[in-house]
Amino acid sequence: MSDRTGSRTARSGPRRRETRVAYGFLTPWIVGMVVFTIGPILASLYLSFTDYTLLSPPEWLGLENYQRMLEDSRLHKSLLVTVQYVFVSVPLQLALALGLAMLLNRGVRGLPIYRSVYYLPSLLAGSVSIAILWRQIFGSEGLVNQLLAKVGVEGVSWVSHPDYALGTLVVLNAWTFGAPMVIFLAGLRQIPSMYYEAASVDGAGAVSQFFRITIPLLTPIIFFNLILQMIGAFQSFTQAFVVSGGSGGPADSTLLYTLYLYERGFGSFEMGYASALAWTLLVIIAVLTGLNFLFAKRWVFYGD
Amino acid sequence: MTDLTTTTGAAVRPAARADPPARRISKHALLIVFGVVMIYPLLWMVSSSVKPTEVIFRDPSIWPREFDLGNYTGGWTALEHPFQHYLWNSAVIAIASIVGNLLSCSLAAYAFARLEFRGRRILFAAMLATMMLPIHVLIVPQYVLFSQLDWINTSLPLIVPKFLATDAFFIFLMVQFIRSLPRELDEAARMDGCGHVRIYWRIIMPLSVPALATSALFTFIWTWNDFFSQLIFLTNPDLYTVPVALRSFMDGQGETAWGQLFAMSVVGLAPIFGFFLAGQRYLTQGLATTGLK
């Protein structure tokens, strides 16, 4: 994995040849990274300082797009919606994932069946099909209200109510707890059983074992899931787009950041402004990831 | 005493048999109830796809009282093209993406896992960084690039990047896997005078089938579900893939034809469900290994 000391001088010949071979293997990836990743990132930084509608060449604006962002009240609404969505749905999803993983970890008979049932929604939830289903389920005469009617409760049209529409998307994201659950299960299995044996010899109960053994030893996995799911949640698009019919409505209550970006970029072809939005998203995600790593030092326990 | 054994059972699986029956039953009851709640919407959608639309809005049960495939035959031809047209468009993109990802990502992974070269650390870090990068940051300039290449309304923007290993996640997954393979095998092959290309193709690739299967399955599922980039790059109805077609179905006439919409949504989910059943082991294992490293 790391350079062996001394190999540099002793084997510089073979190593140089290996470098050439390596770059041969890496060529497709490097070309792809330059053309489709680094190039676009730099291009969008440039475009973010311009007015560009695809029809005429970009026109330099300086910081105007960013100033506009400061005054754009729909953008502020959209940021608020996104933050609410991410910070409610991800903890909910991870709590479910960990809870179910704990239940399943105790050598439950039929584990593969339970795991499949819980995991399946994670694979399907990103599809338009499920978004369509959600729109019906949480509609005025949808499944949820049909079931509520059975117990005598009259529901509202959840997807078209500004107070609840985002909630339906939070539920949808929580529904995908299966993927982090599978990762938690694998992590739980790596905790040596002797820790629990030793703890119970010392008279530690289930609760204290959970907080003093399971949680501390699982922190790297919790951290990994947190990063992954937060980045994923910031990128949610399909569900909000389909459920709101492409508008982010009602009353912009489901206008996730990505929807607003799509609307500016591909609805009205304001490519310059959309680039400024995209770069801001990049900075937000980078800062959050950085903060996560920073705080991780305090609470993530990496063993030896 | 019993309490202690149940809690210690957390990590020792056989010990779980020592769970008192009442506890075991209540745990299974909890797991089953929760599982039913999880899966109920899916079952209800499948069942509703054979119900007349009016019934969908009245009947929360998952047992259809009447069984009518009319939604399927009607929905299949409700759009501009018969539905197999959209399935085909999606399948072409998905299959090309699988081939592209497997080839290009495994090449890069071989270099990272097995070769010593200048700049490896920094390139590896760059690879990890691109893994975290949201597509939304890149989509505007990519759109500009593709429109200048005249690739909008072709499947090229969705396929060509896959042949250039832009899904760094799979490079990472394959690096992890290849590192776990014993090096003695390649070293023996080196002794026999094999070059790196042959070691890659003849030794590492065949041994990496589990990682390749995981990558193929995830590529399929993600491409099949992908809506954002297909919505942006494919605006010509002839090129619509399943997600884009379903969305236009819903916006067009879907609100009055929920039965047909559900039927076609089920058709759209069926391939994913099939691959899930066939390759579940690879999916969960792949997911678990990426999380643990």
XYZ file of C-alpha atoms in Angstrom:
597
model
C 0.000 0.000 0.000
C 2.765 2.458 0.845
C 6.170 2.850 -0.751
C 8.623 0.481 0.761
C 11.706 2.317 2.002
C 14.718 1.828 -0.200
C 12.716 0.655 -3.161
C 13.026 4.067 -4.716
C 16.764 3.815 -5.268
C 17.176 0.084 -5.550
C 14.402 -0.475 -8.041
C 14.136 2.834 -9.818
C 14.342 1.114 -13.200
C 11.449 -1.303 -12.768
C 9.560 1.323 -10.848
C 9.751 3.821 -13.667
C 8.518 1.162 -16.025
C 5.719 0.369 -13.604
C 4.790 4.037 -13.526
C 4.435 4.001 -17.282
C 2.301 0.861 -17.178
C 0.207 2.334 -14.383
C -0.583 5.470 -16.317
C -1.567 3.259 -19.224
C -4.138 1.557 -16.998
C -5.244 4.908 -15.608
C -5.619 6.664 -18.947
C -9.397 6.206 -19.393
C -10.045 7.384 -15.849
C -7.710 10.385 -16.129
C -9.252 11.443 -19.441
C -12.723 11.060 -17.923
C -11.785 13.005 -14.824
C -10.283 15.862 -16.816
C -13.026 16.068 -19.435
C -16.116 15.293 -17.375
C -15.189 16.334 -13.843
C -12.310 18.795 -13.425
C -13.000 20.599 -16.691
C -16.686 21.100 -15.884
C -15.900 22.238 -12.329
C -13.553 24.918 -13.614
C -15.909 25.819 -16.454
C -18.810 26.246 -14.074
C -16.684 28.443 -11.822
C -16.065 30.681 -14.822
C -19.687 30.543 -15.954
C -20.840 31.487 -12.481
C -19.392 34.961 -13.099
C -21.203 35.347 -16.416
C -24.576 35.701 -18.013
C -24.968 32.742 -20.317
C -28.053 31.370 -22.038
C -26.377 28.990 -24.536
C -27.547 31.168 -27.425
C -24.809 33.808 -27.261
C -21.308 33.654 -25.766
C -21.028 34.120 -21.992
C -20.975 37.737 -20.865
C -18.828 38.688 -17.858
C -20.843 39.889 -14.883
C -18.357 39.762 -12.078
C -20.033 38.965 -8.785
C -23.514 39.861 -9.941
C -24.845 36.282 -9.847
C -23.655 35.885 -6.273
C -25.170 39.223 -5.288
C -28.402 38.089 -6.843
C -28.266 34.961 -4.693
C -28.168 37.110 -1.579
C -31.445 38.753 -2.581
C -33.175 35.764 -4.173
C -35.963 34.929 -1.744
C -36.902 31.703 -3.567
C -33.327 30.544 -3.172
C -33.499 31.262 0.556
C -36.725 29.317 0.792
C -35.130 26.499 -1.150
C -32.122 26.404 1.176
C -34.422 26.292 4.163
C -36.434 23.441 2.633
C -33.264 21.510 1.832
C -31.804 21.962 5.298
C -35.059 20.847 6.925
C -35.226 17.862 4.629
C -31.631 16.762 5.215
C -31.517 17.353 8.953
C -34.802 15.644 9.679
C -34.742 12.746 7.268
C -31.144 11.608 7.671
C -31.164 11.232 11.487
C -34.538 9.510 11.220
C -33.237 7.151 8.583
C -30.058 6.355 10.506
C -31.914 5.822 13.776
C -34.205 3.312 12.065
C -31.211 1.684 10.399
C -29.334 1.265 13.671
C -32.410 0.153 15.605
C -33.313 -2.538 13.122
C -29.694 -3.618 12.763
C -29.531 -4.088 16.542
C -32.685 -6.179 16.521
C -31.498 -8.277 13.607
C -27.999 -8.719 14.913
C -29.115 -10.890 17.807
C -29.025 -14.007 15.682
C -32.613 -13.788 14.546
C -33.902 -16.769 12.669
C -34.886 -15.778 9.152
C -32.396 -12.921 9.082
C -31.926 -13.083 5.269
C -35.664 -12.628 4.730
C -35.971 -9.676 7.088
C -32.868 -8.102 5.626
C -34.223 -8.429 2.089
C -37.583 -6.938 2.991
C -35.982 -3.993 4.738
C -33.336 -3.487 2.093
C -35.531 -3.686 -0.996
C -37.052 -0.173 -0.640
C -33.556 1.381 -0.742
C -33.069 0.045 -4.232
C -36.475 1.038 -5.535
C -37.004 4.385 -3.830
C -34.965 6.410 -6.301
C -37.221 5.470 -9.191
C -39.931 7.525 -10.798
C -42.295 4.585 -10.204
C -42.022 4.995 -6.451
C -42.407 8.761 -6.703
C -45.637 8.188 -8.622
C -46.757 5.753 -5.951
C -45.967 8.294 -3.232
C -48.013 10.916 -4.993
C -51.005 8.610 -4.907
C -50.447 7.258 -1.389
C -50.284 10.746 0.116
C -52.936 12.249 -2.137
C -56.369 13.301 -0.892
C -57.905 9.899 -1.662
C -54.672 7.997 -1.382
C -53.811 4.888 0.554
C -52.893 6.757 3.724
C -56.209 8.554 3.906
C -58.120 5.377 3.050
C -56.454 3.680 6.004
C -57.022 6.717 8.246
C -60.693 6.693 7.277
C -60.922 3.118 8.600
C -60.052 4.425 12.047
C -62.306 7.441 11.637
C -59.705 10.084 10.937
C -60.134 12.420 8.033
C -56.824 13.170 6.360
C -55.813 16.035 4.120
C -54.138 15.894 0.745
C -50.644 15.559 2.159
C -48.771 16.165 -1.091
C -50.647 19.362 -1.891
C -50.545 20.870 1.606
C -47.612 23.268 2.167
C -47.201 22.076 5.761
C -47.016 18.378 4.952
C -45.663 17.969 1.424
C -42.037 17.983 2.557
C -42.959 15.504 5.277
C -44.003 12.962 2.667
C -40.525 13.221 1.155
C -38.932 12.836 4.586
C -40.954 9.654 5.059
C -39.792 8.450 1.664
C -36.155 9.012 2.580
C -36.588 7.332 5.955
C -38.100 4.386 4.072
C -34.657 3.780 2.556
C -33.017 2.955 5.879
C -32.172 -0.520 4.543
C -28.893 0.453 2.903
C -27.302 1.969 6.038
C -28.836 -0.901 8.015
C -26.899 -3.447 5.954
C -23.714 -1.492 6.647
C -24.517 -1.334 10.380
C -25.158 -5.075 10.444
C -21.749 -5.744 8.936
C -20.191 -3.395 11.495
C -21.973 -4.979 14.445
C -20.722 -8.358 13.375
C -17.143 -7.126 13.712
C -17.458 -6.236 17.372
C -15.749 -9.075 19.245
C -18.201 -10.939 21.444
C -15.674 -11.124 24.268
C -16.308 -7.446 25.019
C -19.907 -8.242 25.802
C -18.957 -11.333 27.740
C -16.493 -9.384 29.837
C -19.023 -6.615 30.405
C -21.735 -8.966 31.534
C -19.328 -10.720 33.892
C -18.790 -7.281 35.397
C -22.543 -6.933 35.692
C -23.220 -4.427 32.909
C -26.811 -4.477 31.684
C -28.088 -4.332 28.133
C -28.486 -0.555 28.098
C -25.070 0.190 29.436
C -23.528 -2.353 27.042
C -25.256 -0.575 24.173
C -23.935 2.840 25.158
C -20.511 1.737 26.321
C -19.578 -0.974 23.848
C -21.811 -0.983 20.798
C -22.076 2.728 20.147
C -18.403 3.614 20.726
C -17.156 0.743 18.571
C -19.672 1.549 15.883
C -18.860 5.257 15.636
C -16.704 4.898 12.485
C -19.638 3.218 10.724
C -22.139 5.736 12.065
C -19.871 8.453 10.760
C -19.518 6.809 7.357
C -23.280 6.403 7.032
C -23.870 9.958 8.163
C -21.553 11.408 5.501
C -22.915 9.170 2.782
C -26.574 9.761 3.566
C -26.179 13.495 4.068
C -24.491 13.934 0.721
C -27.145 11.716 -0.810
C -29.969 13.700 0.767
C -28.557 16.990 -0.481
C -28.756 15.543 -3.959
C -32.351 14.289 -3.793
C -34.186 15.367 -6.867
C -36.419 12.783 -8.512
C -38.881 12.341 -5.684
C -39.488 16.021 -5.046
C -39.660 16.713 -8.765
C -42.200 14.009 -9.548
C -44.304 14.385 -6.418
C -44.612 18.143 -6.950
C -45.133 17.815 -10.695
C -41.818 19.538 -11.395
C -42.700 22.736 -9.548
C -41.321 22.207 -6.052
C -44.761 23.193 -4.849
C -47.130 23.643 -3.159
C -45.932 27.159 -2.328
C -42.300 26.094 -2.880
C -42.552 23.820 0.141
C -40.696 21.005 -1.644
C -38.343 23.215 -3.628
C -35.168 21.309 -2.844
C -31.965 23.026 -3.862
C -31.492 20.683 -6.816
C -34.984 21.493 -8.093
C -34.302 25.178 -8.014
C -30.998 24.619 -9.781
C -32.756 22.575 -12.450
C -35.418 25.219 -12.853
C -32.856 28.038 -13.311
C -30.536 26.005 -15.521
C -32.832 23.937 -17.639
C -36.201 25.600 -17.212
C -35.109 29.133 -18.083
C -31.563 28.338 -19.316
C -29.876 30.825 -16.991
C -26.664 28.833 -17.150
C -24.573 31.501 -15.447
C -26.842 31.756 -12.426
C -27.285 27.988 -12.306
C -23.492 27.621 -12.243
C -23.305 29.975 -9.293
C -25.943 27.844 -7.570
C -24.013 24.670 -8.407
C -20.782 26.056 -7.012
C -22.533 27.129 -3.871
C -23.886 23.603 -3.482
C -20.381 22.249 -3.915
C -19.096 24.581 -1.204
C -21.970 23.690 1.132
C -21.338 19.971 0.741
C -17.583 20.416 1.104
C -17.999 22.523 4.254
C -20.456 20.078 5.796
C -18.208 17.143 5.004
C -15.264 19.052 6.442
C -17.196 19.918 9.605
C -18.238 16.311 9.944
C -14.635 15.199 9.758
C -13.618 17.876 12.229
C -16.224 16.863 14.780
C -15.524 13.232 14.044
C -12.226 13.593 15.897
C -14.224 14.176 19.055
C -16.683 11.358 18.851
C -15.471 8.769 16.381
C -13.488 6.007 17.990
C -11.102 4.231 15.633
C -9.868 1.549 18.005
C -6.122 1.172 18.002
C -29.076 -14.958 34.505
C -31.445 -15.237 31.566
C -31.188 -11.499 31.064
C -27.456 -11.698 30.874
C -27.399 -14.448 28.287
C -29.779 -12.614 26.023
C -27.708 -9.479 26.053
C -24.441 -11.270 25.564
C -26.108 -13.039 22.679
C -25.662 -9.825 20.749
C -22.489 -10.987 19.112
C -22.506 -14.728 19.653
C -25.156 -15.989 17.344
C -25.791 -19.452 18.748
C -26.435 -17.928 22.147
C -29.528 -16.290 20.728
C -31.247 -19.649 20.884
C -31.211 -19.073 24.613
C -33.707 -16.220 24.186
C -36.783 -16.999 26.238
C -39.661 -17.942 23.895
C -41.827 -14.977 24.883
C -39.077 -12.585 24.046
C -38.289 -14.333 20.788
C -41.900 -14.238 19.705
C -42.357 -10.595 20.549
C -39.208 -9.711 18.656
C -40.377 -11.582 15.584
C -43.792 -9.972 15.892
C -42.152 -6.561 15.931
C -39.947 -7.379 12.966
C -42.841 -8.792 10.978
C -45.197 -5.889 11.675
C -42.504 -3.449 10.728
C -41.660 -5.415 7.603
C -45.294 -5.429 6.539
C -45.526 -1.665 6.999
C -42.388 -1.277 4.914
C -43.494 -3.459 2.087
C -47.212 -2.686 2.141
C -47.039 0.266 -0.271
C -45.257 -1.904 -2.835
C -47.701 -4.764 -2.527
C -50.585 -2.353 -2.705
C -49.213 -0.826 -5.889
C -48.894 -4.228 -7.525
C -52.384 -5.169 -6.441
C -53.806 -1.814 -7.515
C -52.300 -2.255 -10.950
C -54.934 -4.906 -11.645
C -57.790 -2.889 -10.158
C -59.968 -0.423 -12.081
C -58.900 3.173 -11.321
C -62.043 4.023 -9.303
C -61.356 1.086 -7.016
C -57.781 2.217 -6.357
C -59.180 5.225 -4.524
C -61.463 3.148 -2.361
C -59.688 -0.074 -1.640
C -56.686 -0.053 0.698
C -56.455 -3.851 0.755
C -53.717 -5.712 -1.071
C -56.068 -8.472 -2.244
C -57.611 -7.377 -5.535
C -61.278 -8.423 -5.619
C -61.263 -8.535 -9.357
C -58.286 -9.375 -11.453
C -58.032 -7.390 -14.654
C -54.939 -7.017 -16.783
C -56.582 -4.211 -18.751
C -54.353 -1.616 -17.089
C -51.325 -3.402 -18.472
C -52.594 -3.716 -22.034
C -53.999 -0.179 -21.955
C -50.955 1.401 -20.306
C -48.558 -0.400 -22.621
C -49.885 1.533 -25.620
C -51.020 4.716 -23.884
C -47.955 6.738 -24.816
C -46.614 7.796 -28.174
C -44.653 4.565 -28.498
C -45.526 1.137 -27.125
C -43.857 0.624 -23.787
C -41.213 -1.826 -25.048
C -39.730 1.121 -26.903
C -38.896 2.858 -23.597
C -37.760 -0.376 -21.987
C -35.386 -0.870 -24.893
C -34.015 2.689 -24.637
C -33.388 2.194 -20.929
C -31.858 -1.234 -21.458
C -29.391 0.021 -24.080
C -28.136 2.734 -21.753
C -27.999 0.382 -18.771
C -26.105 -2.363 -20.604
C -23.637 0.046 -22.189
C -23.073 1.624 -18.767
C -22.367 -1.760 -17.214
C -19.811 -2.659 -19.889
C -18.221 0.777 -19.630
C -18.011 0.783 -15.848
C -16.645 -2.732 -15.564
C -13.883 -2.129 -18.105
C -12.772 1.367 -17.233
C -13.111 1.122 -13.456
C -11.312 -2.205 -13.234
C -8.387 -0.858 -15.261
C -7.965 2.066 -12.901
C -8.524 -0.172 -9.889
C -5.773 -2.546 -11.000
C -3.307 0.326 -11.173
C -4.271 1.628 -7.728
C -4.305 -1.776 -6.081
C -1.300 -3.422 -7.649
C 1.143 -0.952 -9.163
C 3.670 1.358 -7.585
C 3.869 4.667 -9.363
C 4.597 8.308 -8.923
C 1.648 10.399 -7.845
C -0.367 7.458 -6.650
C -1.395 8.946 -3.341
C -2.535 12.192 -4.815
C -4.456 10.508 -7.620
C -6.087 8.137 -5.171
C -7.158 11.092 -3.038
C -8.517 12.804 -6.149
C -10.502 9.675 -6.946
C -12.019 9.591 -3.471
C -12.881 13.274 -3.731
C -14.707 12.848 -7.032
C -16.733 10.057 -5.445
C -18.358 12.644 -3.207
C -19.051 15.101 -6.007
C -22.726 15.673 -6.767
C -23.724 15.424 -10.409
C -25.624 18.703 -10.015
C -22.374 20.598 -9.744
C -21.210 19.245 -13.083
C -24.418 19.119 -15.033
C -24.508 22.701 -16.334
C -21.018 22.730 -17.913
C -21.495 19.137 -19.049
C -24.664 20.228 -20.785
C -22.769 23.071 -22.460
C -20.057 20.629 -23.536
C -22.498 18.074 -24.882
C -24.562 20.654 -26.694
C -21.401 21.886 -28.411
C -20.584 18.312 -29.391
C -24.162 18.002 -30.625
C -24.745 15.084 -28.265
C -27.969 16.376 -26.706
C -30.785 14.025 -27.585
C -28.488 11.109 -28.088
C -27.577 8.542 -25.465
C -23.882 9.455 -25.744
C -23.815 11.826 -22.722
C -25.168 8.964 -20.637
C -22.823 6.293 -22.002
C -19.447 7.781 -22.980
C -18.536 8.995 -19.446
C -19.032 5.449 -18.146
C -16.295 4.206 -20.474
C -14.035 6.801 -18.868
C -14.568 5.623 -15.303
C -16.496 8.648 -14.070
C -18.286 6.506 -11.455
C -15.361 6.548 -9.059
C -17.351 4.595 -6.488
C -16.759 1.428 -8.479
C -13.019 2.076 -8.753
C -12.973 2.301 -4.970
C -15.025 -0.867 -4.575
C -12.747 -2.806 -6.941
C -9.552 -1.446 -5.335
C -10.778 -2.713 -1.984
C -11.521 -6.097 -3.467
C -8.306 -6.504 -5.470
C -6.235 -5.563 -2.412
C -7.774 -8.498 -0.601
C -6.554 -10.962 -3.245
C -3.259 -12.721 -2.458
C -0.321 -11.125 -4.229
C 1.432 -14.477 -4.592
C -0.728 -15.183 -7.612
C 0.463 -12.162 -9.560
C 4.030 -12.699 -8.411
C 3.980 -16.253 -9.669
C 2.646 -15.000 -12.974
C 5.387 -12.359 -13.091
C 7.948 -15.131 -12.647
C 6.431 -16.881 -15.620
C 6.972 -13.700 -17.612
C 3.417 -12.391 -17.663
C 3.029 -8.650 -18.247
C 0.609 -6.496 -16.299
C -2.007 -6.541 -19.006
C -2.144 -10.306 -18.921
C -2.132 -10.438 -15.125
C -4.991 -7.979 -15.087
C -7.016 -9.816 -17.668
C -6.147 -13.438 -16.913
C -5.728 -13.432 -13.144
C -7.216 -10.393 -11.452
C -10.385 -10.050 -13.520
C -11.483 -13.692 -13.165
C -10.831 -13.560 -9.412
C -12.739 -10.302 -9.094
C -16.040 -11.686 -10.301
C -17.803 -10.880 -7.004
C -16.702 -7.239 -7.147
C -17.566 -7.055 -10.835
C -21.000 -8.534 -10.161
C -21.628 -6.008 -7.392
C -20.565 -3.178 -9.690
C -22.706 -4.460 -12.546
C -25.767 -4.737 -10.320
C -25.393 -1.281 -8.808
C -24.689 0.219 -12.224
C -27.819 -1.373 -13.568
C -30.005 -0.197 -10.710
C -28.638 3.335 -10.648
C -28.836 3.738 -14.415
C -32.286 2.239 -14.610
C -33.529 4.564 -11.864
C -31.611 7.613 -13.030
C -33.992 10.392 -13.844
C -32.088 13.649 -13.453
C -29.552 13.293 -16.271
C -31.945 11.439 -18.576
C -34.502 14.204 -18.116
C -31.898 16.775 -19.074
C -30.143 15.042 -21.951
C -33.111 13.299 -23.564
C -35.904 15.690 -24.484
C -36.966 13.982 -27.689
C -39.882 11.620 -26.915
C -38.434 9.007 -29.292
C -35.453 8.671 -26.952
C -37.373 8.641 -23.673
C -36.279 6.046 -21.188
C -38.634 4.387 -18.730
C -38.369 7.043 -15.971
C -38.807 9.951 -18.355
C -41.666 8.194 -20.141
C -43.411 7.458 -16.841
C -43.091 11.052 -15.786
C -44.553 12.319 -19.051
C -47.333 9.737 -18.685
C -48.158 11.083 -15.244
C -48.070 14.709 -16.278
C -50.077 13.999 -19.413
C -52.962 11.742 -18.608
C -51.852 9.858 -15.552
C -54.063 11.657 -13.081
C -57.092 10.160 -14.753
C -55.533 6.792 -15.450
C -53.907 5.758 -12.172
C -54.484 2.083 -12.932
C -52.471 2.247 -16.135
C -49.877 4.457 -14.519
C -49.452 1.952 -11.692
C -49.259 -0.924 -14.151
C -46.454 0.717 -16.111
C -44.705 1.749 -12.898
C -44.721 -1.892 -11.853
C -43.276 -2.839 -15.248
C -40.573 -0.221 -14.668
C -39.697 -1.668 -11.247
C -39.774 -5.316 -12.321
C -36.209 -5.480 -13.733
C -34.773 -4.013 -10.551
C -36.736 -6.441 -8.467
C -35.494 -9.295 -10.647
C -31.861 -8.256 -10.344
C -32.340 -7.787 -6.615
C -33.597 -11.348 -6.232
C -30.841 -12.739 -8.415
C -27.941 -10.776 -6.971
C -28.923 -9.849 -3.456
C -25.834 -11.442 -1.981
C -23.538 -9.264 -4.103
C -25.503 -6.129 -3.310
C -25.431 -6.514 0.451
C -21.832 -7.748 0.517
C -20.627 -4.946 -1.713
C -22.405 -2.407 0.435
C -20.990 -3.879 3.624
C -17.383 -3.956 2.451
C -17.393 -0.353 1.265
C -18.732 0.679 4.644
C -16.145 -1.142 6.662
C -13.014 0.152 5.021
